[in-house]
Short mmCIF file of C-alpha atoms in Angstrom, two decimals:
data_model
loop_
_atom_site.label_atom_id
_atom_site.label_comp_id
_atom_site.label_asym_id
_atom_site.label_seq_id
_atom_site.Cartn_x
_atom_site.Cartn_y
_atom_site.Cartn_z
CA MET T 119 83.66 106.43 91.16
CA PRO T 120 81.39 108.18 93.67
CA SER T 121 81.72 105.66 96.53
CA ARG T 122 84.66 104.51 98.66
CA THR T 123 84.64 100.99 97.22
CA ILE T 124 85.09 99.10 93.98
CA ARG T 125 81.87 97.52 92.75
CA ALA T 126 81.29 93.79 92.62
CA CYS T 127 80.81 91.90 89.36
CA GLN T 128 77.27 91.17 88.30
CA GLY T 129 77.82 87.64 87.03
CA ASN T 130 74.30 87.33 85.70
CA VAL T 131 74.94 90.36 83.46
CA ASN T 132 78.66 90.06 82.66
CA PRO T 133 80.37 86.81 83.70
CA ASN T 134 83.68 88.00 82.19
CA CYS T 135 84.71 89.95 85.26
CA VAL T 136 86.75 89.71 88.47
CA SER T 137 86.52 92.02 91.46
CA THR T 138 87.82 92.29 94.99
CA ALA T 139 84.25 93.17 96.01
CA SER T 140 82.56 90.07 94.57
CA THR T 141 81.27 87.40 96.92
CA ASN T 142 80.96 84.60 94.38
CA GLU T 143 83.22 82.81 91.88
CA LEU T 144 84.14 86.21 90.38
CA TYR T 145 86.00 87.19 93.57
CA THR T 146 89.72 87.92 93.43
CA PRO T 147 91.87 88.95 96.42
CA ALA T 148 93.08 92.48 97.10
CA TRP T 149 96.77 93.45 96.95
CA ARG T 150 99.19 95.25 99.24
CA ALA T 151 101.44 97.87 97.59
CA PRO T 152 104.96 98.13 99.05
CA THR T 153 104.89 101.93 99.03
CA ARG T 154 104.31 104.47 101.79
CA THR T 155 101.26 106.19 100.31
CA ALA T 156 98.37 105.53 97.96
CA LYS T 157 99.65 108.31 95.69
CA GLU T 158 103.03 106.57 95.33
CA ALA T 159 101.28 103.25 94.64
CA ALA T 160 99.05 104.88 92.00
CA ASP T 161 102.11 106.39 90.32
CA VAL T 162 103.86 103.00 90.29
CA LEU T 163 100.70 101.39 88.89
CA GLU T 164 100.46 103.96 86.07
CA ARG T 165 104.14 103.70 85.13
CA THR T 166 104.09 99.90 85.17
CA VAL T 167 100.88 99.62 83.14
CA LEU T 168 101.97 102.09 80.48
CA ALA T 169 105.46 100.55 80.20
CA ARG T 170 104.47 96.88 80.31
CA PHE T 171 101.10 97.06 78.54
CA PRO T 172 101.39 99.80 75.87
CA GLU T 173 97.97 98.90 74.43
CA TRP T 174 96.28 99.92 77.71
CA GLU T 175 95.02 103.48 78.03
CA LEU T 176 94.57 105.52 81.20
CA VAL T 177 91.04 106.91 80.96
CA ARG T 178 90.47 108.25 84.47
CA SER T 179 92.67 109.40 87.31
CA GLU T 180 91.22 110.89 90.49
CA GLU T 181 92.47 111.78 93.94
CA PHE T 182 90.21 111.50 96.97
CA GLU T 183 90.78 112.22 100.64
CA PHE T 184 90.83 108.46 101.26
CA GLY T 185 93.02 107.41 98.31
CA GLN T 186 93.56 107.24 94.57
CA TYR T 187 91.38 105.95 91.72
CA ARG T 188 92.66 104.85 88.30
CA ALA T 189 90.76 103.38 85.35
CA PHE T 190 92.31 101.87 82.24
CA THR T 191 90.91 100.33 79.07
CA ALA T 192 92.50 97.55 77.04
CA PRO T 193 91.57 95.94 73.72
CA SER T 194 90.07 92.46 73.97
CA LEU T 195 88.04 89.87 72.11
CA PHE T 196 84.84 91.76 72.95
CA GLY T 197 85.90 95.37 72.38
CA LYS T 198 87.53 97.38 75.17
CA ASP T 199 87.80 95.92 78.66
CA VAL T 200 87.81 98.18 81.71
CA MET T 201 90.14 97.86 84.70
CA GLU T 202 89.43 99.99 87.79
CA PHE T 203 91.73 100.39 90.79
CA LEU T 204 91.00 102.03 94.13
CA ILE T 205 94.13 102.43 96.24
CA LYS T 206 93.59 103.45 99.86
CA ASP T 207 95.97 104.67 102.53
CA GLU T 208 94.87 102.00 104.97
CA SER T 209 96.31 98.75 106.19
CA VAL T 210 94.91 95.43 107.24
CA ASN T 211 94.71 95.25 111.01
CA ASN T 212 97.85 93.69 112.41
CA ARG T 213 96.92 90.07 113.00
CA ASN T 214 100.48 89.15 114.04
CA TRP T 215 100.85 87.05 110.90
CA GLU T 216 104.06 86.99 108.93
CA GLY T 217 102.26 88.20 105.81
CA ASP T 218 100.87 91.37 107.39
CA ARG T 219 102.68 94.41 106.04
CA ASP T 220 102.12 98.13 106.06
CA GLY T 221 101.28 99.72 102.76
CA PRO T 222 98.34 100.92 100.69
CA PHE T 223 95.36 98.61 100.21
CA VAL T 224 94.65 97.95 96.50
CA THR T 225 91.17 96.90 95.37
CA TYR T 226 90.22 96.46 91.73
CA ARG T 227 87.74 95.25 89.15
CA SER T 228 88.44 94.03 85.62
CA LEU T 229 85.52 93.45 83.29
CA ALA T 230 84.81 92.84 79.65
CA GLY T 231 83.53 95.94 77.92
CA SER T 232 80.71 93.98 76.29
CA VAL T 233 79.16 90.55 76.44
CA LYS T 234 78.47 88.31 73.45
CA TYR T 235 75.69 85.71 73.59
CA ILE T 236 75.03 82.41 71.84
CA TRP T 237 71.69 82.57 70.09
CA PRO T 238 68.98 81.30 70.69
CA ILE T 239 69.69 80.25 74.28
CA GLN T 240 71.24 83.57 75.35
CA GLN T 241 74.28 81.93 76.96
CA PRO T 242 77.12 84.44 77.48
CA VAL T 243 80.38 83.59 75.71
CA SER T 244 83.32 83.17 78.09
CA ASP T 245 86.54 85.12 77.67
CA LEU T 246 88.30 81.99 79.03
CA GLY T 247 89.55 83.69 82.18
CA ALA T 248 91.15 86.68 80.43
CA GLN T 249 90.23 89.09 83.26
CA LYS T 250 91.82 86.96 86.00
CA THR T 251 94.87 86.27 83.83
CA ARG T 252 95.33 89.98 83.07
CA MET T 253 95.21 90.96 86.74
CA GLY T 254 97.66 88.18 87.63
CA GLU T 255 100.12 89.37 84.98
CA LEU T 256 99.83 92.94 86.23
CA ARG T 257 100.35 91.96 89.88
CA GLU T 258 103.40 89.94 88.88
CA ALA T 259 104.82 92.90 86.91
CA LEU T 260 104.25 95.16 89.91
CA GLY T 261 105.71 92.68 92.39
CA TRP T 262 102.84 93.34 94.81
CA ARG T 263 101.57 90.73 97.27
CA VAL T 264 98.09 89.30 97.59
CA ILE T 265 96.61 90.17 100.99
CA GLY T 266 96.10 87.15 103.21
CA CYS T 267 98.70 84.96 101.50
CA GLU T 268 100.50 83.68 104.51
CA LEU T 269 99.89 80.13 103.28
CA ILE T 270 101.94 78.73 100.42
CA GLU T 271 98.85 77.71 98.42
CA CYS T 272 98.02 81.36 97.84
CA TYR T 273 101.32 82.39 96.22
CA ASP T 274 100.28 80.96 92.86
CA TYR T 275 96.98 82.85 92.83
#
């Protein structure tokens, strides 16, 4: 995790992925943690993941001057999926919207560890939305809000 951002999904290589950095159909919105610091948010993330999803494994934990990085793996249909989280001590600029809150900014990427193809046309096999579903279940378990969800349509994301 050498940069200050989470990488986007490369849909042409692995379509079974969601990321806060993607600019296509693999995009998923960032979260706001209701903690004071990125370190506290990372600790809450670790505790929640390991308690709620015992099959997940923490494989990397790093502290940077700008925030915290955590990576987990989880068993899936295609081997081990990878979930990366970059939690920064920064807030969205106050736009005077009801949904704006202080708290660490949580970006992430969840991707299938491998891709299976249908032969002979080399069409990747879908995981049927498993990455998006997994991140939704985790966000619900954490009780964290999606950034930019001041409109009711976004609460079911």
